[in-house]
Amino acid sequence: EDQVTQSPEALRLQEGESSSLNCSYTVSGLRGLFWYRQDPGKGPEFLFTLYSAGEEKEKERLKATLTKKESFLHITAPKPEDSATYLCAGQGGKLIFGQGTELSVKP
Amino acid sequence: ETGVTQSPTHLIKTRGQQVTLRCSSQSGHNTVSWYQQALGQGPQFIFQYYREEENGRGNFPPRFSGLQFPNYSSELNVNALELDDSALYLCASSLGQGGNEKLFFGSGTQLSVL
């Protein structure tokens, strides 16, 4: 059965303290690995799509990487406005989301 | 460019009732997907519509049904509501049905079943 698992469930960082979020996936016929950001009371907002192992994509302080079993979202020198829930999703026959990592960045 | 809009934003129903949730796609998008998001969980795929036809369904019972209209707006209908149906219901639109397109989500409808 296709599965996407994210860790940790919650992460608290000080402003400027870099870290990584993990996404482990088992998705048959993976056609894409997605990262979304979700703010409270809003729908998820697209960040990245990764298609093959070794691929990397960057946007401001965020960098996403992909291996054959995992994806990582690296956050460099985070700011309070980066606080949100980050969702990972694997697209096989359907899009399977992980449960998310709730990131809190304190000034 | 108009984003994805959902209505209503909040809804309270009692067990056994029926509910209809509505979604307007982003301009130019022909595919709509519906997701259920329980508190503290990731979204779960309910079903997808492409050009008015159902194009994939998740593990949800038949009392969850949908429609897509010629203007690509969509409805999600849930019959015989159960307490566990309480969740945030998200609509997402995209262009095409290849399966790896990025989704544009609305802000959701928060459904509470009492």
PDB file of C-alpha atoms in Angstrom:
ATOM      1  CA  GLU A   1       0.000   0.000   0.000  1.00  0.00           C
ATOM      2  CA  ASP A   2       1.286   3.464  -0.921  1.00  0.00           C
ATOM      3  CA  GLN A   3       2.419   5.457   2.106  1.00  0.00           C
ATOM      4  CA  VAL A   4       4.050   8.812   2.902  1.00  0.00           C
ATOM      5  CA  THR A   5       5.446   9.485   6.383  1.00  0.00           C
ATOM      6  CA  GLN A   6       6.848  12.787   7.607  1.00  0.00           C
ATOM      7  CA  SER A   7       9.099  13.513  10.576  1.00  0.00           C
ATOM      8  CA  PRO A   8       9.251  15.169  12.952  1.00  0.00           C
ATOM      9  CA  GLU A   9       5.570  15.926  13.596  1.00  0.00           C
ATOM     10  CA  ALA A  10       6.545  19.287  15.086  1.00  0.00           C
ATOM     11  CA  LEU A  11       9.735  21.329  14.994  1.00  0.00           C
ATOM     12  CA  ARG A  12      10.579  24.440  16.954  1.00  0.00           C
ATOM     13  CA  LEU A  13      13.504  26.556  15.770  1.00  0.00           C
ATOM     14  CA  GLN A  14      15.066  29.837  16.725  1.00  0.00           C
ATOM     15  CA  GLU A  15      15.315  32.407  13.959  1.00  0.00           C
ATOM     16  CA  GLY A  16      18.442  31.629  11.944  1.00  0.00           C
ATOM     17  CA  GLU A  17      18.695  28.014  13.150  1.00  0.00           C
ATOM     18  CA  SER A  18      18.858  25.815  10.040  1.00  0.00           C
ATOM     19  CA  SER A  19      17.257  22.349   9.968  1.00  0.00           C
ATOM     20  CA  SER A  20      15.688  19.684   7.747  1.00  0.00           C
ATOM     21  CA  LEU A  21      12.279  18.043   7.460  1.00  0.00           C
ATOM     22  CA  ASN A  22      12.072  14.426   6.355  1.00  0.00           C
ATOM     23  CA  CYS A  23       9.570  12.686   4.076  1.00  0.00           C
ATOM     24  CA  SER A  24       9.793   8.913   3.626  1.00  0.00           C
ATOM     25  CA  TYR A  25       7.684   7.449   0.850  1.00  0.00           C
ATOM     26  CA  THR A  26       6.581   4.135  -0.573  1.00  0.00           C
ATOM     27  CA  VAL A  27       4.624   5.000  -3.706  1.00  0.00           C
ATOM     28  CA  SER A  28       4.278   2.617  -6.635  1.00  0.00           C
ATOM     29  CA  GLY A  29       5.166   4.183  -9.963  1.00  0.00           C
ATOM     30  CA  LEU A  30       6.053   7.549  -8.447  1.00  0.00           C
ATOM     31  CA  ARG A  31       5.343  10.291 -10.974  1.00  0.00           C
ATOM     32  CA  GLY A  32       6.275  13.198  -8.736  1.00  0.00           C
ATOM     33  CA  LEU A  33       7.073  14.138  -5.136  1.00  0.00           C
ATOM     34  CA  PHE A  34       5.446  17.383  -4.035  1.00  0.00           C
ATOM     35  CA  TRP A  35       6.027  19.802  -1.177  1.00  0.00           C
ATOM     36  CA  TYR A  36       3.279  22.160  -0.025  1.00  0.00           C
ATOM     37  CA  ARG A  37       3.068  24.769   2.701  1.00  0.00           C
ATOM     38  CA  GLN A  38      -0.151  25.198   4.707  1.00  0.00           C
ATOM     39  CA  ASP A  39      -0.898  28.174   6.919  1.00  0.00           C
ATOM     40  CA  PRO A  40      -3.620  27.937   9.595  1.00  0.00           C
ATOM     41  CA  GLY A  41      -7.123  28.274   8.132  1.00  0.00           C
ATOM     42  CA  LYS A  42      -5.872  28.052   4.546  1.00  0.00           C
ATOM     43  CA  GLY A  43      -5.414  25.432   1.877  1.00  0.00           C
ATOM     44  CA  PRO A  44      -1.971  24.064   0.982  1.00  0.00           C
ATOM     45  CA  GLU A  45       0.223  26.225  -1.248  1.00  0.00           C
ATOM     46  CA  PHE A  46       2.519  24.593  -3.801  1.00  0.00           C
ATOM     47  CA  LEU A  47       6.271  24.818  -3.205  1.00  0.00           C
ATOM     48  CA  PHE A  48       8.128  22.202  -5.293  1.00  0.00           C
ATOM     49  CA  THR A  49       7.807  19.137  -7.503  1.00  0.00           C
ATOM     50  CA  LEU A  50      10.672  16.631  -7.726  1.00  0.00           C
ATOM     51  CA  TYR A  51      10.617  13.909 -10.356  1.00  0.00           C
ATOM     52  CA  SER A  52      13.755  11.797 -10.037  1.00  0.00           C
ATOM     53  CA  ALA A  53      16.362  10.780  -7.457  1.00  0.00           C
ATOM     54  CA  GLY A  54      19.144  13.322  -7.197  1.00  0.00           C
ATOM     55  CA  GLU A  55      16.978  16.241  -8.202  1.00  0.00           C
ATOM     56  CA  GLU A  56      17.134  19.425  -6.107  1.00  0.00           C
ATOM     57  CA  LYS A  57      15.037  22.599  -6.189  1.00  0.00           C
ATOM     58  CA  GLU A  58      15.417  25.849  -4.283  1.00  0.00           C
ATOM     59  CA  LYS A  59      13.195  28.764  -3.405  1.00  0.00           C
ATOM     60  CA  GLU A  60      14.450  31.500  -1.083  1.00  0.00           C
ATOM     61  CA  ARG A  61      15.445  29.772   2.189  1.00  0.00           C
ATOM     62  CA  LEU A  62      14.015  26.382   1.154  1.00  0.00           C
ATOM     63  CA  LYS A  63      15.721  23.560  -0.722  1.00  0.00           C
ATOM     64  CA  ALA A  64      14.070  20.249  -1.537  1.00  0.00           C
ATOM     65  CA  THR A  65      15.981  17.088  -2.409  1.00  0.00           C
ATOM     66  CA  LEU A  66      14.908  13.608  -3.477  1.00  0.00           C
ATOM     67  CA  THR A  67      16.340  10.100  -3.117  1.00  0.00           C
ATOM     68  CA  LYS A  68      14.720   6.790  -4.073  1.00  0.00           C
ATOM     69  CA  LYS A  69      13.115   6.468  -0.629  1.00  0.00           C
ATOM     70  CA  GLU A  70      13.111   9.930   0.945  1.00  0.00           C
ATOM     71  CA  SER A  71      12.780  13.617   0.335  1.00  0.00           C
ATOM     72  CA  PHE A  72      14.181  16.369   2.512  1.00  0.00           C
ATOM     73  CA  LEU A  73      13.139  19.981   2.873  1.00  0.00           C
ATOM     74  CA  HIS A  74      16.113  21.978   4.093  1.00  0.00           C
ATOM     75  CA  ILE A  75      15.416  25.337   5.710  1.00  0.00           C
ATOM     76  CA  THR A  76      18.385  27.684   5.886  1.00  0.00           C
ATOM     77  CA  ALA A  77      18.391  30.562   8.385  1.00  0.00           C
ATOM     78  CA  PRO A  78      14.606  30.456   8.879  1.00  0.00           C
ATOM     79  CA  LYS A  79      12.543  33.511   9.742  1.00  0.00           C
ATOM     80  CA  PRO A  80       9.307  33.681  11.795  1.00  0.00           C
ATOM     81  CA  GLU A  81       7.306  34.007   8.561  1.00  0.00           C
ATOM     82  CA  ASP A  82       8.441  30.487   7.617  1.00  0.00           C
ATOM     83  CA  SER A  83       6.250  29.141  10.436  1.00  0.00           C
ATOM     84  CA  ALA A  84       3.637  26.839   8.873  1.00  0.00           C
ATOM     85  CA  THR A  85       2.807  23.180   8.344  1.00  0.00           C
ATOM     86  CA  TYR A  86       4.846  21.618   5.546  1.00  0.00           C
ATOM     87  CA  LEU A  87       3.214  18.763   3.657  1.00  0.00           C
ATOM     88  CA  CYS A  88       4.890  16.190   1.471  1.00  0.00           C
ATOM     89  CA  ALA A  89       2.893  14.201  -1.116  1.00  0.00           C
ATOM     90  CA  GLY A  90       3.717  11.395  -3.530  1.00  0.00           C
ATOM     91  CA  GLN A  91       1.880  11.024  -6.831  1.00  0.00           C
ATOM     92  CA  GLY A  92       1.361   7.453  -7.991  1.00  0.00           C
ATOM     93  CA  GLY A  93      -2.129   6.397  -8.994  1.00  0.00           C
ATOM     94  CA  LYS A  94      -3.364   9.150  -6.714  1.00  0.00           C
ATOM     95  CA  LEU A  95      -1.761  11.852  -4.602  1.00  0.00           C
ATOM     96  CA  ILE A  96      -0.875  10.576  -1.113  1.00  0.00           C
ATOM     97  CA  PHE A  97      -0.091  13.201   1.538  1.00  0.00           C
ATOM     98  CA  GLY A  98       1.950  12.750   4.684  1.00  0.00           C
ATOM     99  CA  GLN A  99       0.600  14.055   7.965  1.00  0.00           C
ATOM    100  CA  GLY A 100       2.768  17.159   7.826  1.00  0.00           C
ATOM    101  CA  THR A 101       5.466  18.792   9.942  1.00  0.00           C
ATOM    102  CA  GLU A 102       4.379  21.809  11.962  1.00  0.00           C
ATOM    103  CA  LEU A 103       7.263  24.270  11.939  1.00  0.00           C
ATOM    104  CA  SER A 104       7.468  27.114  14.448  1.00  0.00           C
ATOM    105  CA  VAL A 105      10.252  29.705  14.159  1.00  0.00           C
ATOM    106  CA  LYS A 106      10.710  32.008  17.122  1.00  0.00           C
ATOM    107  CA  PRO A 107      12.402  35.420  16.866  1.00  0.00           C
TER     108      PRO A 107
ATOM    109  CA  GLU B   1      -6.568  35.605 -12.424  1.00  0.00           C
ATOM    110  CA  THR B   2      -9.202  34.257 -10.007  1.00  0.00           C
ATOM    111  CA  GLY B   3      -8.061  31.628  -7.517  1.00  0.00           C
ATOM    112  CA  VAL B   4      -9.961  28.611  -6.218  1.00  0.00           C
ATOM    113  CA  THR B   5     -12.967  29.614  -4.128  1.00  0.00           C
ATOM    114  CA  GLN B   6     -15.042  27.372  -1.869  1.00  0.00           C
ATOM    115  CA  SER B   7     -18.370  27.881  -0.171  1.00  0.00           C
ATOM    116  CA  PRO B   8     -19.490  27.899   2.504  1.00  0.00           C
ATOM    117  CA  THR B   9     -16.432  28.476   4.708  1.00  0.00           C
ATOM    118  CA  HIS B  10     -18.040  26.849   7.738  1.00  0.00           C
ATOM    119  CA  LEU B  11     -20.981  24.500   8.152  1.00  0.00           C
ATOM    120  CA  ILE B  12     -22.639  22.731  11.065  1.00  0.00           C
ATOM    121  CA  LYS B  13     -24.841  19.686  10.424  1.00  0.00           C
ATOM    122  CA  THR B  14     -26.322  16.896  12.491  1.00  0.00           C
ATOM    123  CA  ARG B  15     -25.731  13.188  12.029  1.00  0.00           C
ATOM    124  CA  GLY B  16     -27.807  11.686   9.224  1.00  0.00           C
ATOM    125  CA  GLN B  17     -28.219  14.932   7.280  1.00  0.00           C
ATOM    126  CA  GLN B  18     -26.917  15.619   3.771  1.00  0.00           C
ATOM    127  CA  VAL B  19     -24.519  18.383   2.754  1.00  0.00           C
ATOM    128  CA  THR B  20     -23.361  20.005  -0.498  1.00  0.00           C
ATOM    129  CA  LEU B  21     -20.067  21.843  -0.744  1.00  0.00           C
ATOM    130  CA  ARG B  22     -19.162  24.024  -3.719  1.00  0.00           C
ATOM    131  CA  CYS B  23     -15.953  24.924  -5.498  1.00  0.00           C
ATOM    132  CA  SER B  24     -15.048  27.305  -8.310  1.00  0.00           C
ATOM    133  CA  SER B  25     -11.867  26.360 -10.142  1.00  0.00           C
ATOM    134  CA  GLN B  26      -9.039  28.682 -10.978  1.00  0.00           C
ATOM    135  CA  SER B  27      -9.563  30.291 -14.376  1.00  0.00           C
ATOM    136  CA  GLY B  28      -8.531  27.970 -17.220  1.00  0.00           C
ATOM    137  CA  HIS B  29      -8.300  24.814 -15.083  1.00  0.00           C
ATOM    138  CA  ASN B  30     -10.281  21.765 -16.243  1.00  0.00           C
ATOM    139  CA  THR B  31      -9.543  19.329 -13.395  1.00  0.00           C
ATOM    140  CA  VAL B  32     -10.931  19.432  -9.870  1.00  0.00           C
ATOM    141  CA  SER B  33      -9.932  17.239  -6.934  1.00  0.00           C
ATOM    142  CA  TRP B  34     -11.516  17.002  -3.504  1.00  0.00           C
ATOM    143  CA  TYR B  35      -9.692  16.184  -0.278  1.00  0.00           C
ATOM    144  CA  GLN B  36     -10.710  15.580   3.338  1.00  0.00           C
ATOM    145  CA  GLN B  37      -8.342  16.869   6.013  1.00  0.00           C
ATOM    146  CA  ALA B  38      -8.897  15.806   9.620  1.00  0.00           C
ATOM    147  CA  LEU B  39      -7.348  17.902  12.367  1.00  0.00           C
ATOM    148  CA  GLY B  40      -3.598  17.336  12.577  1.00  0.00           C
ATOM    149  CA  GLN B  41      -3.539  15.107   9.484  1.00  0.00           C
ATOM    150  CA  GLY B  42      -2.623  15.521   5.851  1.00  0.00           C
ATOM    151  CA  PRO B  43      -5.306  15.795   3.173  1.00  0.00           C
ATOM    152  CA  GLN B  44      -6.857  12.505   1.985  1.00  0.00           C
ATOM    153  CA  PHE B  45      -7.913  12.142  -1.648  1.00  0.00           C
ATOM    154  CA  ILE B  46     -11.664  11.718  -2.149  1.00  0.00           C
ATOM    155  CA  PHE B  47     -12.020  11.915  -5.941  1.00  0.00           C
ATOM    156  CA  GLN B  48     -11.067  13.849  -9.049  1.00  0.00           C
ATOM    157  CA  TYR B  49     -13.120  15.166 -11.965  1.00  0.00           C
ATOM    158  CA  TYR B  50     -11.750  15.929 -15.416  1.00  0.00           C
ATOM    159  CA  ARG B  51     -14.024  17.512 -18.002  1.00  0.00           C
ATOM    160  CA  GLU B  52     -17.164  16.518 -16.060  1.00  0.00           C
ATOM    161  CA  GLU B  53     -16.192  12.839 -15.667  1.00  0.00           C
ATOM    162  CA  GLU B  54     -14.933  11.149 -12.488  1.00  0.00           C
ATOM    163  CA  ASN B  55     -11.265  10.398 -13.042  1.00  0.00           C
ATOM    164  CA  GLY B  56     -10.129   8.541  -9.939  1.00  0.00           C
ATOM    165  CA  ARG B  57     -11.456   7.895  -6.456  1.00  0.00           C
ATOM    166  CA  GLY B  58      -9.905   7.339  -3.042  1.00  0.00           C
ATOM    167  CA  ASN B  59     -11.076   5.027  -0.252  1.00  0.00           C
ATOM    168  CA  PHE B  60     -14.331   6.803   0.516  1.00  0.00           C
ATOM    169  CA  PRO B  61     -17.802   5.197   0.595  1.00  0.00           C
ATOM    170  CA  PRO B  62     -20.421   5.862  -2.122  1.00  0.00           C
ATOM    171  CA  ARG B  63     -22.248   8.348   0.106  1.00  0.00           C
ATOM    172  CA  PHE B  64     -19.472  10.745  -0.962  1.00  0.00           C
ATOM    173  CA  SER B  65     -20.370  11.840  -4.482  1.00  0.00           C
ATOM    174  CA  GLY B  66     -19.529  14.713  -6.766  1.00  0.00           C
ATOM    175  CA  LEU B  67     -20.259  16.646  -9.898  1.00  0.00           C
ATOM    176  CA  GLN B  68     -18.298  18.855 -12.251  1.00  0.00           C
ATOM    177  CA  PHE B  69     -20.131  21.371 -14.391  1.00  0.00           C
ATOM    178  CA  PRO B  70     -19.369  22.636 -17.921  1.00  0.00           C
ATOM    179  CA  ASN B  71     -17.693  25.730 -16.453  1.00  0.00           C
ATOM    180  CA  TYR B  72     -15.469  23.315 -14.447  1.00  0.00           C
ATOM    181  CA  SER B  73     -16.914  24.319 -11.082  1.00  0.00           C
ATOM    182  CA  SER B  74     -17.680  21.376  -8.821  1.00  0.00           C
ATOM    183  CA  GLU B  75     -19.801  20.069  -5.976  1.00  0.00           C
ATOM    184  CA  LEU B  76     -19.099  17.529  -3.251  1.00  0.00           C
ATOM    185  CA  ASN B  77     -22.162  15.857  -1.778  1.00  0.00           C
ATOM    186  CA  VAL B  78     -22.121  13.793   1.388  1.00  0.00           C
ATOM    187  CA  ASN B  79     -25.200  11.799   2.392  1.00  0.00           C
ATOM    188  CA  ALA B  80     -26.078  10.282   5.775  1.00  0.00           C
ATOM    189  CA  LEU B  81     -23.475  12.327   7.628  1.00  0.00           C
ATOM    190  CA  GLU B  82     -21.506  10.627  10.371  1.00  0.00           C
ATOM    191  CA  LEU B  83     -19.597  12.208  13.261  1.00  0.00           C
ATOM    192  CA  ASP B  84     -16.291  11.153  11.657  1.00  0.00           C
ATOM    193  CA  ASP B  85     -17.105  13.265   8.592  1.00  0.00           C
ATOM    194  CA  SER B  86     -16.192  16.348  10.632  1.00  0.00           C
ATOM    195  CA  ALA B  87     -13.149  17.760   8.839  1.00  0.00           C
ATOM    196  CA  LEU B  88     -11.823  20.454   6.545  1.00  0.00           C
ATOM    197  CA  TYR B  89     -12.852  19.731   2.941  1.00  0.00           C
ATOM    198  CA  LEU B  90     -10.450  21.077   0.370  1.00  0.00           C
ATOM    199  CA  CYS B  91     -10.978  21.587  -3.323  1.00  0.00           C
ATOM    200  CA  ALA B  92      -8.017  21.839  -5.679  1.00  0.00           C
ATOM    201  CA  SER B  93      -7.896  22.672  -9.359  1.00  0.00           C
ATOM    202  CA  SER B  94      -5.267  21.926 -11.965  1.00  0.00           C
ATOM    203  CA  LEU B  95      -4.774  21.944 -15.701  1.00  0.00           C
ATOM    204  CA  GLY B  96      -4.776  18.488 -17.255  1.00  0.00           C
ATOM    205  CA  GLN B  97      -5.054  14.997 -15.834  1.00  0.00           C
ATOM    206  CA  GLY B  98      -1.537  13.677 -16.302  1.00  0.00           C
ATOM    207  CA  GLY B  99      -1.224  13.194 -12.573  1.00  0.00           C
ATOM    208  CA  ASN B 100       1.849  15.271 -11.830  1.00  0.00           C
ATOM    209  CA  GLU B 101       0.446  18.734 -12.174  1.00  0.00           C
ATOM    210  CA  LYS B 102       0.682  21.093  -9.248  1.00  0.00           C
ATOM    211  CA  LEU B 103      -2.585  21.704  -7.467  1.00  0.00           C
ATOM    212  CA  PHE B 104      -4.080  25.053  -6.522  1.00  0.00           C
ATOM    213  CA  PHE B 105      -6.123  24.718  -3.344  1.00  0.00           C
ATOM    214  CA  GLY B 106      -9.005  26.722  -1.995  1.00  0.00           C
ATOM    215  CA  SER B 107      -9.189  27.659   1.686  1.00  0.00           C
ATOM    216  CA  GLY B 108     -11.629  24.854   2.392  1.00  0.00           C
ATOM    217  CA  THR B 109     -14.986  24.283   4.043  1.00  0.00           C
ATOM    218  CA  GLN B 110     -14.871  23.391   7.728  1.00  0.00           C
ATOM    219  CA  LEU B 111     -17.663  20.863   8.343  1.00  0.00           C
ATOM    220  CA  SER B 112     -18.772  20.000  11.850  1.00  0.00           C
ATOM    221  CA  VAL B 113     -21.189  17.085  12.349  1.00  0.00           C
ATOM    222  CA  LEU B 114     -22.948  17.004  15.712  1.00  0.00           C
TER     223      LEU B 114
END
